[in-house]
GROMACS .gro file of C-alpha atoms in nm:
model
  128
    1UNK     CA    1  -0.135  -0.683   1.876
    2UNK     CA    2  -0.063  -0.549   1.516
    3UNK     CA    3   0.191  -0.268   1.425
    4UNK     CA    4   0.287  -0.120   1.087
    5UNK     CA    5   0.595  -0.282   0.896
    6UNK     CA    6   0.645   0.050   0.738
    7UNK     CA    7   0.962   0.232   0.879
    8UNK     CA    8   1.211   0.487   0.809
    9UNK     CA    9   1.416   0.240   0.581
   10UNK     CA   10   1.119   0.124   0.376
   11UNK     CA   11   1.125   0.273   0.022
   12UNK     CA   12   0.791   0.354  -0.152
   13UNK     CA   13   0.699   0.440  -0.491
   14UNK     CA   14   0.353   0.531  -0.650
   15UNK     CA   15   0.209   0.531  -0.973
   16UNK     CA   16   0.134   0.909  -0.994
   17UNK     CA   17   0.065   1.214  -0.801
   18UNK     CA   18  -0.233   1.444  -0.848
   19UNK     CA   19  -0.139   1.720  -1.090
   20UNK     CA   20   0.236   1.640  -0.986
   21UNK     CA   21   0.176   1.820  -0.669
   22UNK     CA   22   0.409   1.615  -0.445
   23UNK     CA   23   0.402   1.880  -0.172
   24UNK     CA   24   0.048   1.856  -0.115
   25UNK     CA   25  -0.026   1.491  -0.235
   26UNK     CA   26   0.279   1.310  -0.234
   27UNK     CA   27   0.370   0.969  -0.137
   28UNK     CA   28   0.515   1.111   0.220
   29UNK     CA   29   0.144   1.141   0.307
   30UNK     CA   30   0.071   0.772   0.292
   31UNK     CA   31   0.200   0.692   0.630
   32UNK     CA   32   0.230   1.039   0.820
   33UNK     CA   33  -0.066   0.952   1.064
   34UNK     CA   34  -0.226   1.278   0.974
   35UNK     CA   35  -0.583   1.255   0.910
   36UNK     CA   36  -0.559   1.607   0.713
   37UNK     CA   37  -0.322   1.474   0.451
   38UNK     CA   38  -0.323   1.184   0.216
   39UNK     CA   39  -0.137   1.059  -0.114
   40UNK     CA   40  -0.356   1.152  -0.410
   41UNK     CA   41  -0.314   0.983  -0.750
   42UNK     CA   42  -0.373   1.140  -1.075
   43UNK     CA   43  -0.670   1.012  -1.295
   44UNK     CA   44  -0.608   0.674  -1.448
   45UNK     CA   45  -0.743   0.310  -1.464
   46UNK     CA   46  -0.460   0.148  -1.241
   47UNK     CA   47  -0.307   0.325  -0.953
   48UNK     CA   48  -0.054   0.154  -0.731
   49UNK     CA   49   0.182   0.184  -0.446
   50UNK     CA   50   0.513  -0.022  -0.413
   51UNK     CA   51   0.688  -0.075  -0.074
   52UNK     CA   52   1.019  -0.237  -0.050
   53UNK     CA   53   1.119  -0.339   0.306
   54UNK     CA   54   1.464  -0.370   0.437
   55UNK     CA   55   1.402  -0.708   0.586
   56UNK     CA   56   1.192  -1.006   0.532
   57UNK     CA   57   0.837  -0.963   0.686
   58UNK     CA   58   0.512  -1.152   0.719
   59UNK     CA   59   0.206  -0.967   0.653
   60UNK     CA   60  -0.074  -1.028   0.896
   61UNK     CA   61  -0.323  -0.753   0.809
   62UNK     CA   62  -0.376  -0.474   0.546
   63UNK     CA   63  -0.545  -0.167   0.657
   64UNK     CA   64  -0.642   0.109   0.408
   65UNK     CA   65  -0.817   0.440   0.443
   66UNK     CA   66  -0.969   0.644   0.149
   67UNK     CA   67  -1.130   0.985   0.131
   68UNK     CA   68  -1.502   0.923   0.123
   69UNK     CA   69  -1.593   0.946  -0.241
   70UNK     CA   70  -1.258   0.863  -0.371
   71UNK     CA   71  -1.207   0.505  -0.304
   72UNK     CA   72  -1.106   0.243  -0.562
   73UNK     CA   73  -1.369  -0.048  -0.656
   74UNK     CA   74  -1.121  -0.310  -0.648
   75UNK     CA   75  -0.759  -0.366  -0.516
   76UNK     CA   76  -0.499  -0.632  -0.554
   77UNK     CA   77  -0.215  -0.716  -0.301
   78UNK     CA   78   0.082  -0.872  -0.438
   79UNK     CA   79   0.407  -0.960  -0.299
   80UNK     CA   80   0.746  -1.147  -0.354
   81UNK     CA   81   1.077  -1.222  -0.211
   82UNK     CA   82   1.366  -1.020  -0.326
   83UNK     CA   83   1.418  -0.996  -0.697
   84UNK     CA   84   1.113  -1.263  -0.786
   85UNK     CA   85   0.813  -1.183  -0.985
   86UNK     CA   86   0.530  -1.046  -0.781
   87UNK     CA   87   0.248  -1.296  -0.703
   88UNK     CA   88  -0.116  -1.201  -0.620
   89UNK     CA   89  -0.190  -1.266  -0.239
   90UNK     CA   90  -0.549  -1.145  -0.234
   91UNK     CA   91  -0.813  -0.913  -0.427
   92UNK     CA   92  -1.000  -0.688  -0.193
   93UNK     CA   93  -1.310  -0.466  -0.257
   94UNK     CA   94  -1.302  -0.150  -0.049
   95UNK     CA   95  -1.605   0.058   0.076
   96UNK     CA   96  -1.653   0.410  -0.047
   97UNK     CA   97  -1.625   0.583   0.266
   98UNK     CA   98  -1.343   0.726   0.489
   99UNK     CA   99  -1.325   0.464   0.764
  100UNK     CA  100  -1.005   0.247   0.836
  101UNK     CA  101  -1.086  -0.072   0.636
  102UNK     CA  102  -0.911  -0.416   0.714
  103UNK     CA  103  -0.896  -0.562   0.370
  104UNK     CA  104  -0.681  -0.866   0.453
  105UNK     CA  105  -0.638  -1.074   0.750
  106UNK     CA  106  -0.410  -1.373   0.737
  107UNK     CA  107  -0.062  -1.473   0.674
  108UNK     CA  108   0.174  -1.460   0.392
  109UNK     CA  109   0.522  -1.594   0.478
  110UNK     CA  110   0.851  -1.612   0.350
  111UNK     CA  111   0.930  -1.237   0.351
  112UNK     CA  112   1.004  -1.033   0.059
  113UNK     CA  113   0.804  -0.743  -0.086
  114UNK     CA  114   0.425  -0.635  -0.058
  115UNK     CA  115   0.215  -0.337  -0.082
  116UNK     CA  116   0.102  -0.146   0.193
  117UNK     CA  117   0.182  -0.303   0.506
  118UNK     CA  118   0.432  -0.573   0.388
  119UNK     CA  119   0.798  -0.627   0.337
  120UNK     CA  120   1.145  -0.734   0.215
  121UNK     CA  121   1.397  -0.624  -0.016
  122UNK     CA  122   1.201  -0.618  -0.341
  123UNK     CA  123   0.894  -0.393  -0.401
  124UNK     CA  124   0.538  -0.503  -0.323
  125UNK     CA  125   0.261  -0.362  -0.532
  126UNK     CA  126  -0.092  -0.251  -0.426
  127UNK     CA  127  -0.312  -0.205  -0.716
  128UNK     CA  128  -0.588   0.035  -0.669
   0.00000   0.00000   0.00000
């Protein structure tokens, strides 16, 4: 059984917010479990989400969901331990629909930081 590694102590950062409207499109909507809300980035070639977890973690699965018609073509999941440089874990290629997609299955050990459903005390990066 899987569960989200994102908790109240997880620190998140995003590359941008559409029209700087954090109330409607801000990062708080990334994990709010509300199908009516979402984080929406501004335009640009590379958008990202960084998650810094309060403890070491092990990523077993990455689930993402886009609005139909607004998905990225390619993503890259990166992670690290504490203050180390980020390392690529996997590239993924999401489908352009609004279903929940599992883009990564496997294990990345050692704890640290990752992007989206990962962990530890340095940021993880999810490039979209």
